[in-house]
Short mmCIF file of C-alpha atoms in Angstrom, two decimals:
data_model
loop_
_atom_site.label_atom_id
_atom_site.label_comp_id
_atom_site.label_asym_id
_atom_site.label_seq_id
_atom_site.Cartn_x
_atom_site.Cartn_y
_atom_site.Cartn_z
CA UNK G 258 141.90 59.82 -41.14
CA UNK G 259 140.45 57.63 -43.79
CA UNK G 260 136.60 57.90 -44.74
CA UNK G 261 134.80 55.15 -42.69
CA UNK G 262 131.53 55.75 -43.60
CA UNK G 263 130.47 56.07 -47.74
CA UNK G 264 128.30 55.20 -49.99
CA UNK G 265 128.84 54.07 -53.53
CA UNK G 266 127.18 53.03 -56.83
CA UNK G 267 127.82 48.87 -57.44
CA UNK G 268 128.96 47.90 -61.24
CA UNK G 269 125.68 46.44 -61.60
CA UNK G 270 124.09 50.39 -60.60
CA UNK G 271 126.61 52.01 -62.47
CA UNK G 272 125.92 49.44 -65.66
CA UNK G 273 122.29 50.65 -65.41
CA UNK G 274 122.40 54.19 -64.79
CA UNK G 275 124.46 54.28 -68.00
CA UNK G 276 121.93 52.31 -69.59
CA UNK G 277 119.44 54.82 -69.02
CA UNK G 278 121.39 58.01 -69.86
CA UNK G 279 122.43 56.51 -73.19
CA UNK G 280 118.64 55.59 -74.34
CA UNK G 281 117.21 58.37 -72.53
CA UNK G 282 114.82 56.03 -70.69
CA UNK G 283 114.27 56.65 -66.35
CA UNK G 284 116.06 54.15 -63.96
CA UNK G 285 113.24 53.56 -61.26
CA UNK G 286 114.44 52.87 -57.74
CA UNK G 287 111.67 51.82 -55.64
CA UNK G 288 113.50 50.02 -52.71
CA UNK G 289 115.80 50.53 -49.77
CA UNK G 290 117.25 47.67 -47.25
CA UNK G 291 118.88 48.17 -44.15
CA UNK G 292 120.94 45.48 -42.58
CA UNK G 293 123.04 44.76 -39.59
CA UNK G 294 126.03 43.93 -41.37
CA UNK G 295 126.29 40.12 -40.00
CA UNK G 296 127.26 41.60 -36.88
CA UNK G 297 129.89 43.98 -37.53
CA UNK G 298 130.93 47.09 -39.15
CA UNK G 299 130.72 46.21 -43.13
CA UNK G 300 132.89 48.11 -45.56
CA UNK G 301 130.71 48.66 -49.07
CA UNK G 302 132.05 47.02 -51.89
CA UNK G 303 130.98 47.77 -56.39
CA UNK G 304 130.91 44.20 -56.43
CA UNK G 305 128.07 43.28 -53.91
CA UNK G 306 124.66 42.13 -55.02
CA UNK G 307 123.20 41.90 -52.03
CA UNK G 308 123.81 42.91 -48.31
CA UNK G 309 125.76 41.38 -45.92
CA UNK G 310 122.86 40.73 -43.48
CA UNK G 311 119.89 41.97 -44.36
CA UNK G 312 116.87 42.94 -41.80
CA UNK G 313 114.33 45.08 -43.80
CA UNK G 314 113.42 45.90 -47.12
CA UNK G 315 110.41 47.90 -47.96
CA UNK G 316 109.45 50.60 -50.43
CA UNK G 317 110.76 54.07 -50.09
CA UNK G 318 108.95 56.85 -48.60
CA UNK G 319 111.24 59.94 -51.02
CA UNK G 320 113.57 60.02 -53.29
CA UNK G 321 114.41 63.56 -54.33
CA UNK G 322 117.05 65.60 -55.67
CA UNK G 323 118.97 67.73 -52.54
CA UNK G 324 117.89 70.84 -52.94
CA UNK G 325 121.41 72.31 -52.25
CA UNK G 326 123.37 70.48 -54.43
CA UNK G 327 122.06 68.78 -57.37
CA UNK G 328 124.44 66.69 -57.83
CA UNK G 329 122.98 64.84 -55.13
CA UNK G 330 119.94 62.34 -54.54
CA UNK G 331 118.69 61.37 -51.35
CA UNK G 332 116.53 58.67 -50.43
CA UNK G 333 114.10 58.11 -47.31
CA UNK G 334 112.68 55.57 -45.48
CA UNK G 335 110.31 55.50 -42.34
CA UNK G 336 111.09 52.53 -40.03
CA UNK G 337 107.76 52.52 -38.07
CA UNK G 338 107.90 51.24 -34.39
CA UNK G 339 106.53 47.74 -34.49
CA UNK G 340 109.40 46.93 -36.56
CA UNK G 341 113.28 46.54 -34.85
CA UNK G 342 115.02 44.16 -32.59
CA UNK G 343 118.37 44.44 -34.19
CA UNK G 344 120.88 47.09 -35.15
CA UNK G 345 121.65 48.75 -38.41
CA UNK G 346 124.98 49.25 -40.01
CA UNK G 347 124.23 49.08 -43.75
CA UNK G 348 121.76 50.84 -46.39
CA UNK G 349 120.88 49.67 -50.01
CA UNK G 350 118.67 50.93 -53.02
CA UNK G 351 117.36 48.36 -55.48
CA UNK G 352 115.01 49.46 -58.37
CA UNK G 353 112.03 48.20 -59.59
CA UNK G 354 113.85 44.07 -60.87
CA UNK G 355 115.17 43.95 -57.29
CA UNK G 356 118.40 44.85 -58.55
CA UNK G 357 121.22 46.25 -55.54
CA UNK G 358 121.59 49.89 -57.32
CA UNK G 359 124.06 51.36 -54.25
CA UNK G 360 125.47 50.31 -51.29
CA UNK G 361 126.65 52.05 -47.97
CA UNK G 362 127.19 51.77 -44.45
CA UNK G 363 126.56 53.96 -41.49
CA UNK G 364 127.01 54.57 -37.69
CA UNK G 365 125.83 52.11 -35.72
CA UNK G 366 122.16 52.34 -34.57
CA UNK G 367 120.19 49.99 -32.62
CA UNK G 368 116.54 49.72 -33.78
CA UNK G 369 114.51 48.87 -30.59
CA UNK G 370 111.05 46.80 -31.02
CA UNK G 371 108.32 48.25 -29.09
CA UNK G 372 107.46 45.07 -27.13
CA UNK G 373 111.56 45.94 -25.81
CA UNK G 374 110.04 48.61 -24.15
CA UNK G 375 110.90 51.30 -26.27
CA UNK G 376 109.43 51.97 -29.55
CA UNK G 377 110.52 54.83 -32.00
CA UNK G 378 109.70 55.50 -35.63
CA UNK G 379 113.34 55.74 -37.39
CA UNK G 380 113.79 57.90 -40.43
CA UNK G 381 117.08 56.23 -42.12
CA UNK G 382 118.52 58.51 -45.18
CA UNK G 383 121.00 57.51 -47.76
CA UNK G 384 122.56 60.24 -50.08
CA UNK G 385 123.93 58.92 -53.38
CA UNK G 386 126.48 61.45 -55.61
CA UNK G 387 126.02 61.21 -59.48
CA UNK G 388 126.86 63.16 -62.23
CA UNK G 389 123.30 63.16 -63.69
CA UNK G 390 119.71 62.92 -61.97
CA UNK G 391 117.41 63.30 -64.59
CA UNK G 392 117.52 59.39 -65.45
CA UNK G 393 116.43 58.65 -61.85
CA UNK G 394 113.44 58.02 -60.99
CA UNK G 395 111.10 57.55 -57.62
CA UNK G 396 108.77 54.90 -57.89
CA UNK G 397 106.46 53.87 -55.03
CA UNK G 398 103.00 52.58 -54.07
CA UNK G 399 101.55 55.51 -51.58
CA UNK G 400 99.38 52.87 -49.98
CA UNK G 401 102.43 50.89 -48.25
CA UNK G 402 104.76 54.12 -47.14
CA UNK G 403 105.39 55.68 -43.75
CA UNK G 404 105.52 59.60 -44.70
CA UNK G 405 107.50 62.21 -41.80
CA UNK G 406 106.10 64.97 -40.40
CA UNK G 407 108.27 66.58 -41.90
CA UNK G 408 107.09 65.27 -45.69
CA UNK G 409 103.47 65.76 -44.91
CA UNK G 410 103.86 69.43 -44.01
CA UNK G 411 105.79 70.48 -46.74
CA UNK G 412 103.54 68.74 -49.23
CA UNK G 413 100.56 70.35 -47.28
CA UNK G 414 102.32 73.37 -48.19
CA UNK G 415 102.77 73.22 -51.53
CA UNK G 416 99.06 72.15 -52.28
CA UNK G 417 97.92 75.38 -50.06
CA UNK G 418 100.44 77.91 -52.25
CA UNK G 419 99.20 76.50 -55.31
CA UNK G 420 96.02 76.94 -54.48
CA UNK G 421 96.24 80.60 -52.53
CA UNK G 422 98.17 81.44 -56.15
CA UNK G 423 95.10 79.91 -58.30
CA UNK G 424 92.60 81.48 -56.48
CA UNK G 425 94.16 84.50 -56.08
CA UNK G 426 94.15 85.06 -59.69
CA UNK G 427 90.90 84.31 -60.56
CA UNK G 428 89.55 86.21 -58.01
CA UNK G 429 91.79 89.51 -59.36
CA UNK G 430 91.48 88.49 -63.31
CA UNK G 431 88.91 91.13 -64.89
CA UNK G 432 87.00 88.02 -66.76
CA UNK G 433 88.05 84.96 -65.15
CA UNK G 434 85.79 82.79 -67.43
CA UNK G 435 86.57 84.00 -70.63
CA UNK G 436 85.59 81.09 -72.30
CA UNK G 437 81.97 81.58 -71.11
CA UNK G 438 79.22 84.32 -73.09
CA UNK G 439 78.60 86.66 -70.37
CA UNK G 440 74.31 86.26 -69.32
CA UNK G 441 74.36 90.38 -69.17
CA UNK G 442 75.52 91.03 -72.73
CA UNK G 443 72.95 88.67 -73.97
CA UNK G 444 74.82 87.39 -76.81
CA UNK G 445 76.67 90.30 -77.87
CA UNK G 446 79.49 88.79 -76.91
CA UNK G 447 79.71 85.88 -79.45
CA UNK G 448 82.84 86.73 -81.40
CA UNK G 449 81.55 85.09 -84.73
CA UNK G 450 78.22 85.89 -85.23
CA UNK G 451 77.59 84.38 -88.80
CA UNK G 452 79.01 81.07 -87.44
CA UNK G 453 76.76 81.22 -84.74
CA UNK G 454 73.84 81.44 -86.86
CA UNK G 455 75.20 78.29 -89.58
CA UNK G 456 75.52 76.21 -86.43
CA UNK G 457 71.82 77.12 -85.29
CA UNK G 458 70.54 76.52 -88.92
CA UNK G 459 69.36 80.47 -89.15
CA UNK G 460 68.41 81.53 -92.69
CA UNK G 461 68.16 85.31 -93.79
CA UNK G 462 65.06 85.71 -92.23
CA UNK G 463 67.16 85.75 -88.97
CA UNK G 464 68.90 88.98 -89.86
CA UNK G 465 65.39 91.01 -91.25
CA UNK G 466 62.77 92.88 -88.76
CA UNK G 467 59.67 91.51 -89.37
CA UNK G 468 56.64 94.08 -89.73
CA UNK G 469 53.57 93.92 -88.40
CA UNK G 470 52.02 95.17 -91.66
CA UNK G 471 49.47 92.53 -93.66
CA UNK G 472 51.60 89.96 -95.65
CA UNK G 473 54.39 89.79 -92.62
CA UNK G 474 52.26 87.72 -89.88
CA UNK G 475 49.59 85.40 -90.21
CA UNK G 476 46.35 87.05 -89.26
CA UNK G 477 44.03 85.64 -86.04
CA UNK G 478 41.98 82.91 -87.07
CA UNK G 479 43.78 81.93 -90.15
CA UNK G 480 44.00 77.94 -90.36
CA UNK G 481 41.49 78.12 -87.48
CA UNK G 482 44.47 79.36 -85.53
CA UNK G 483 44.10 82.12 -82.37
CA UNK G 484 39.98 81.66 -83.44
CA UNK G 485 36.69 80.48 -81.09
CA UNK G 486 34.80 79.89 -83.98
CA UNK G 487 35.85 78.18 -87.52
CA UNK G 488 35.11 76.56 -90.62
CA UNK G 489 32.98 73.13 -90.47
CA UNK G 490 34.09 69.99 -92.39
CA UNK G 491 31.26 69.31 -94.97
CA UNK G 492 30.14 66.58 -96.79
CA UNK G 493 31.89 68.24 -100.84
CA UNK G 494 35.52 68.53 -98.27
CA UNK G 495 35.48 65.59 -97.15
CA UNK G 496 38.67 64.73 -99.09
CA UNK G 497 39.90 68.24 -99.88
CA UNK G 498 40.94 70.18 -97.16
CA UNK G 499 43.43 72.17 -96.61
CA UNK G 500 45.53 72.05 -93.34
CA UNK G 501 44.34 73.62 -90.47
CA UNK G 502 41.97 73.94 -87.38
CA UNK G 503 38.21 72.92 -87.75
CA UNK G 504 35.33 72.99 -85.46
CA UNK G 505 32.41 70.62 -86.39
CA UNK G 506 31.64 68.54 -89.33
CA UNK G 507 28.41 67.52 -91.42
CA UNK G 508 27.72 64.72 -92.48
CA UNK G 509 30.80 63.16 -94.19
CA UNK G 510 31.70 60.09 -95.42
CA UNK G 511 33.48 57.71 -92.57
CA UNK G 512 33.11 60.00 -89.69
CA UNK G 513 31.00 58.75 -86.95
CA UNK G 514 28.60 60.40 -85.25
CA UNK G 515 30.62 62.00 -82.69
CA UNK G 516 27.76 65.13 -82.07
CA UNK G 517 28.55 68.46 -83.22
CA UNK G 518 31.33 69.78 -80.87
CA UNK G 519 34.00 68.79 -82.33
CA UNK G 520 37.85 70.22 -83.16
CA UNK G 521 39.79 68.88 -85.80
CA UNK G 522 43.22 69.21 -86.62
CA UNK G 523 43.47 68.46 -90.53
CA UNK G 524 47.46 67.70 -91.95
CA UNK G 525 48.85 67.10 -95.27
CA UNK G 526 52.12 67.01 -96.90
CA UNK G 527 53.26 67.43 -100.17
CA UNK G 528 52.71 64.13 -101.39
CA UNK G 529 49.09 64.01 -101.08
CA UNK G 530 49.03 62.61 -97.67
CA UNK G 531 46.24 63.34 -95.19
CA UNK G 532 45.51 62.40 -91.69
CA UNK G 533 42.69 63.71 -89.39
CA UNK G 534 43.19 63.94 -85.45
CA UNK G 535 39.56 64.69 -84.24
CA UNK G 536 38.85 65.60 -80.82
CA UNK G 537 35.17 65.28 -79.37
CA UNK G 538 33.86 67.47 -76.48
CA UNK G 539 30.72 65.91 -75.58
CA UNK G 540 32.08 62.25 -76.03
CA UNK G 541 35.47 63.00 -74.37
CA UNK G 542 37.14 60.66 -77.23
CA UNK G 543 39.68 61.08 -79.47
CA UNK G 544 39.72 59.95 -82.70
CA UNK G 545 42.12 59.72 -86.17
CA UNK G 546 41.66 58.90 -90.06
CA UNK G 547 44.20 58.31 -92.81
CA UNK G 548 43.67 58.45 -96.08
CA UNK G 549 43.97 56.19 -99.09
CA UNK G 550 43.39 56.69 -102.76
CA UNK G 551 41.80 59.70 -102.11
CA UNK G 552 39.72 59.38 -99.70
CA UNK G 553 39.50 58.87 -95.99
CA UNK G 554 39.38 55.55 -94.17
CA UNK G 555 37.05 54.96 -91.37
CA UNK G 556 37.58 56.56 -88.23
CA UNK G 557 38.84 54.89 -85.41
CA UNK G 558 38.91 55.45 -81.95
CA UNK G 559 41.63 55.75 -79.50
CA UNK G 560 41.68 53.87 -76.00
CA UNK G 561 42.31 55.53 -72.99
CA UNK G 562 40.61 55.75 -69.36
CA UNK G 563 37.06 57.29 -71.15
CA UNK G 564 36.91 55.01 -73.71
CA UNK G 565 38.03 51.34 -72.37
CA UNK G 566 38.17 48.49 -75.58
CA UNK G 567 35.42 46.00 -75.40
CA UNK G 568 36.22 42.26 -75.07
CA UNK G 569 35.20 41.65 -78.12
CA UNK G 570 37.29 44.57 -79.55
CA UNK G 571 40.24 42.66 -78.63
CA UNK G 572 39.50 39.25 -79.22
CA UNK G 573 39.32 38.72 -75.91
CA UNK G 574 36.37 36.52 -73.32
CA UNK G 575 34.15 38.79 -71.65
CA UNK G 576 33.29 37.60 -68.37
CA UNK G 577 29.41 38.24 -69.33
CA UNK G 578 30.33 35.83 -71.80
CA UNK G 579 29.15 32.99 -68.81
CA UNK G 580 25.66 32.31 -68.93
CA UNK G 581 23.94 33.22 -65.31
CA UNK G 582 23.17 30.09 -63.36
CA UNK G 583 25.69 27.95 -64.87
CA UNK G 584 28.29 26.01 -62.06
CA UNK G 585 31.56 27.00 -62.57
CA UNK G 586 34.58 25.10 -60.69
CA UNK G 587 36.45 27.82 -58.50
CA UNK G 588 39.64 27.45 -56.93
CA UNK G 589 38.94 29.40 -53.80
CA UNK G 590 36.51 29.67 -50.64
CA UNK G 591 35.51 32.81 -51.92
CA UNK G 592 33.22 33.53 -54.98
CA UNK G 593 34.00 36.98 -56.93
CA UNK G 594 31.67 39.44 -57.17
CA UNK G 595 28.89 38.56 -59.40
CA UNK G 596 28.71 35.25 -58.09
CA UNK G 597 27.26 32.71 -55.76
CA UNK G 598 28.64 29.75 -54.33
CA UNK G 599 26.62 26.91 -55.00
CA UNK G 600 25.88 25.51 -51.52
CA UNK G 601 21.87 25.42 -51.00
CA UNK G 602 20.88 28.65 -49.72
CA UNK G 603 18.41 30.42 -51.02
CA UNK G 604 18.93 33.74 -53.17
CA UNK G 605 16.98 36.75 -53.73
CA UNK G 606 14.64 36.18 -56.76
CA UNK G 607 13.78 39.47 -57.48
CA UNK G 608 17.62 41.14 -57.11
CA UNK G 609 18.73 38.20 -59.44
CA UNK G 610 15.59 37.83 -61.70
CA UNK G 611 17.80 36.25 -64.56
CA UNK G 612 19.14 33.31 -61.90
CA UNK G 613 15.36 32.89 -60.99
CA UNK G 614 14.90 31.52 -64.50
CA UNK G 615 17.65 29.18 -64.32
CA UNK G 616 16.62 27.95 -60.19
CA UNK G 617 12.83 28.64 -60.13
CA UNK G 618 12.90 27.23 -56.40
CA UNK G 619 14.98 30.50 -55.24
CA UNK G 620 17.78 28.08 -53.84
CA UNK G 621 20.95 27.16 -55.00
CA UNK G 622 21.74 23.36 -55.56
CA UNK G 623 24.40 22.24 -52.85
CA UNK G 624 26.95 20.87 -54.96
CA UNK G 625 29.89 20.64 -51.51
CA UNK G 626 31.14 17.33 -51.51
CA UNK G 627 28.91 16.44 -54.77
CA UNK G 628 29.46 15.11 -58.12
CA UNK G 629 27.47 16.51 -61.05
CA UNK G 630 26.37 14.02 -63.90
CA UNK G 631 24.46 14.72 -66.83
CA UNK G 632 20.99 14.41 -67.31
CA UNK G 633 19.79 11.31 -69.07
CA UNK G 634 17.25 13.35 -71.24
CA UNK G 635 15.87 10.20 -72.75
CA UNK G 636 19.19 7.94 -73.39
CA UNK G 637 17.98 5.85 -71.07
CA UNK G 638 21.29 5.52 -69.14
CA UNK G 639 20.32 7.48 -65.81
CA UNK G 640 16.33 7.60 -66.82
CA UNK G 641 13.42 8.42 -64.56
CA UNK G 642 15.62 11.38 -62.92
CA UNK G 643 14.17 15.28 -63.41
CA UNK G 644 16.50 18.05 -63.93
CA UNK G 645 18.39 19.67 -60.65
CA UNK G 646 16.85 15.73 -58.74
CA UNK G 647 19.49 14.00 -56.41
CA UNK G 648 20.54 10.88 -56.55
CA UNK G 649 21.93 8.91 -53.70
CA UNK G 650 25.06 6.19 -52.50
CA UNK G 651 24.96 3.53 -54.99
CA UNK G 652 27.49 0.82 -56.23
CA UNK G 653 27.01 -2.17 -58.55
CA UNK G 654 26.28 -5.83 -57.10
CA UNK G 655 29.05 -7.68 -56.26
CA UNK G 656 29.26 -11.24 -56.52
CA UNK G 657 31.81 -14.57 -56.54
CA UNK G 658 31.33 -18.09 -55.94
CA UNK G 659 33.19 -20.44 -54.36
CA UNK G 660 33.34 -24.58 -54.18
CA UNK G 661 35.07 -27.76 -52.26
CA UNK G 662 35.42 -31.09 -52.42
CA UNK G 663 35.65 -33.43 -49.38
CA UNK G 664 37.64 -36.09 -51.01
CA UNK G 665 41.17 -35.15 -52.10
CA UNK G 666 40.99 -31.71 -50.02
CA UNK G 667 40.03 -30.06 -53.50
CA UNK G 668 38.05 -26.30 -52.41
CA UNK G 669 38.40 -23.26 -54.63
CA UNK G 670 36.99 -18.81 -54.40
CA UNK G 671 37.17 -16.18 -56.42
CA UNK G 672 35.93 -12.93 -56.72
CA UNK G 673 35.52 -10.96 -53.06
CA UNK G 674 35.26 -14.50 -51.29
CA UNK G 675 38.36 -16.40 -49.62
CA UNK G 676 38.53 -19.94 -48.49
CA UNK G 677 40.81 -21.21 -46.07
CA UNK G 678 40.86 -24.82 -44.20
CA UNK G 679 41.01 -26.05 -41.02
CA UNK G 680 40.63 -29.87 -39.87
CA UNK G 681 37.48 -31.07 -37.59
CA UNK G 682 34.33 -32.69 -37.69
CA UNK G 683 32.22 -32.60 -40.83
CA UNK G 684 28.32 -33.13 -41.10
CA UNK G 685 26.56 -36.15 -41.22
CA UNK G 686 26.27 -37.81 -44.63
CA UNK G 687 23.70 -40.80 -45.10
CA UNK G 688 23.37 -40.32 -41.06
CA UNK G 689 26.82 -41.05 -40.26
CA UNK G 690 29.54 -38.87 -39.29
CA UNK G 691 33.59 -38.75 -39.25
CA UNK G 692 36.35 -37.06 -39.12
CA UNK G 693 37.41 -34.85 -42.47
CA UNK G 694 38.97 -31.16 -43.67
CA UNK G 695 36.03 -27.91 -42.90
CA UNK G 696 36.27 -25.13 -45.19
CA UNK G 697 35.54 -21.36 -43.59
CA UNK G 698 34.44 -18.85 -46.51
CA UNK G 699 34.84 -15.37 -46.11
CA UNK G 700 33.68 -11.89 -47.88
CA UNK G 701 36.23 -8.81 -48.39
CA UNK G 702 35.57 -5.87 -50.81
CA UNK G 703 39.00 -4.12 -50.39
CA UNK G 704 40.22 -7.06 -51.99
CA UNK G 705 38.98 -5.30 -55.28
CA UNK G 706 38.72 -2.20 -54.55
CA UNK G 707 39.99 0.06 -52.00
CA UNK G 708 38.02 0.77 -48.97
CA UNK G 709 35.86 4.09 -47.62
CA UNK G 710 33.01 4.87 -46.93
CA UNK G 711 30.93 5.65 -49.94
CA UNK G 712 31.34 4.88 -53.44
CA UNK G 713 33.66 7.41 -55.43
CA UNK G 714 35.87 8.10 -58.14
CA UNK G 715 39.34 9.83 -57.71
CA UNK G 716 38.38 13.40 -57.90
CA UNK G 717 40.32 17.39 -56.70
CA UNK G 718 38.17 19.41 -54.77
CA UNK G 719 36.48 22.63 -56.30
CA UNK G 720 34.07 24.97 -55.14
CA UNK G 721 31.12 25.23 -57.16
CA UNK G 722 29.82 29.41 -57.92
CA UNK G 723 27.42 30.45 -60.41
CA UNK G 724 27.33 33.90 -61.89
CA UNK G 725 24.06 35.36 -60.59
CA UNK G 726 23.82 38.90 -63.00
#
């Protein structure tokens, strides 16, 4: 009986798997199609490029070499159970171009859909016979594969021998970290002990044992060092110390009077440079001086919490800088502390004695809803007024004129007066009277300006404080 059912390389496989044996580079299936053979049996041909009717192509869930003969790859792929409706009588591998690699066909199987009422995940293997393997190569995206059961438990196995094996000799290994110093043999261990001591910048004195004999270690209170007492700065050292610890100073040249408790670190180098860091107890303030041509600068203070710069130490505007009683525009219904709002009530004189000065009366001036103008002072603009005096509604007289002529209907206004005519009657003239054009006059400030009621410029509300300490 004649093989019915095969598989075979195409010339287009066979062209590449040369390929890659002669330049030594891998030939990367990725694929496999099944197909249902346009409705019959199909018999595999070197020549196809395609199947006869394909159904499914999707990536490939293995590709291995058959552990029994290794002449022989296999290839896998899951068919999960939302996927079917027709039957299956061909197989193809493409690589990674889309390229038909090798063809077959196989026993017809029916592939059910699960809305058919049966549903089954379908594992469909195609073996392919070659003289070499090691220029094929799986290639797939993990993300888009069905594994089997069978797949997942023997790569479950693997991981768990590998690591039973790894752990298994670390755990039995008599130093398992021997790339690590061992903490008990505290150093002991280092295998190059001059190198260690290049790379840690150690000079001879790392290899001597120091004595405690005079002339080995610096004695207590040397430098001011390990002392409760020590040397004062005096007026003759003022620029000729030597470095070290001091505990008070004299009177010296630049140095504030700080009180006597003081400790002061003194540093030089070997180009003459000196600096002072001076710390005073009593004051709780810190203080440094540099040096220049020989001689110390003034000392100056550091900031910090105790010792808070001045306004004027920063160029800044103190906020004593506001004379008391003066009326400040304030951009909120609330005054700050330190201040009044300016709204006629009276004040205590005694708790604000400097305010009392500035309002002898003890109240406040009620500036809500008030304009402030300048005393006249003699110009002679606003005169007869005292200071802090009120002044009431007032507006400048308004005026116009108007005029009409009987004869020829001639009548004319201006200003905040408006004619307008209407026919009738008109007076007696030289005791007679007839029939001629009246003229009504009328009065309308809006017409100028426009209306309220009281006389005001535009203006954006403030409320007036004072500071009143």
């Amino acid at each position: 009986m004649s093989t019915k059912f095969y598989t075979l390389l195409t010339d287009i496989g066979a062209a590449k798997l040369a390929n890659a044996t002669a330049l030594g580079v891998p030939l990367k299936i990725t694929q496999m199609a099944v197909g249902d053979g346009g409705g019959t049996l199909p018999t595999p041909s070197a020549q196809q490029t395609k199947l006869v009717g394909e159904k499914r192509r999707a990536a490939l869930n293995q590709l291995y070499i058959d552990p029994q003969n290794a002449s022989q790859i296999i290839a896998e792929q899951v068919i999960p159970e939302n996927e079917g409706g027709w039957w299956i009588r061909e197989v193809g591998l493409f690589d990674e171009s889309g390229a038909l690699i090798a063809v077959g066909n196989c026993a017809e199987s029916y592939k059910p859909l699960l809305a058919e009422g049966s549903g089954r995940t379908q594992t469909v293997r195609m073996i392919l016979i070659t003289s070499s393997t090691d220029n094929i190569t799986l290639k797939i995206d993990p993300s888009i594969v069905l594994a089997t059961r069978k797949y997942a438990d023997d790569k479950a196995d693997e991981a768990k021998n590998y690591t039973d094996a790894q752990l298994k000799g670390h755990v039995e290994a008599s130093d398992p970290h021997a790339q690590y110093l061992r903490k008990n043999a505290n150093l002991s261990d280092i295998s190059d002990k001059d190198k260690a001591r290049a790379n840690l910048a150690l000079k001879s004195a790392a290899l001597r044992d120091v004595g405690k004999n005079s002339g080995n270690v610096m004695e207590v209170g040397a430098f001011g060092v390990g002392s409760t007492t020590g040397d004062n700065i005096a007026a003759p050292d003022n620029n000729d110390l030597k470095t070290g610890f001091y505990f008070g100073a004299g009177t010296v040249v630049g140095l504030e009077d700080m009180s006597s408790t003081l400790s002061i670190l003194q540093m030089g180098s070997y180009s003459g440079w000196r600096g002072q860091l001076i710390l005073s107890d009593a004051k709780d303030r810190l203080y440094y001086r540099t040096e220049s041509g020989g001689k110390f600068k003034k000392t100056v203070a550091v900031y910090s919490e105790n010792n808070k710069p001045k306004a004027s130490d920063v160029g800044a505007l103190d906020r004593t800088d506001f004379p008391i009683g003066i009326p400040l525009p304030w951009p909120s219904s609330t005054a700050p502390s330190g201040w009044l709002k300016c709204n006629g009530a009276p004040f205590d004189k005694t708790k604000y004695p400097a305010l009392a000065s500035a309002y002898p009366s003890g109240n406040l001036p009620d500036l809500r809803g008030e304009f402030i103008r300048g005393w006249d002072d003699g110009r002679g603009v606003d005169s007869g007024r005292g200071m802090l005096s009120t002044q009431g509604y007032g507006m400048p007289k308004l005026a116009g004129n108007f005029q009409s002529y009987d004869i020829g209907g001639y009548e004319g206004a201006s200003g905040i007066f408006s004619a307008n005519k209407f026919s009738g009657y008109i007076a007696a003239v030289n005791g007679e009277q007839g029939y001629g054009t009246d003229i009504r006059v009328s009065m309308d400030s809006s017409t100028v300006t426009p209306e309220a009621n009281e006389v005001r410029p535009r203006n954006i509300a403030f409320n007036y404080i004072v500071r009143a300490a």
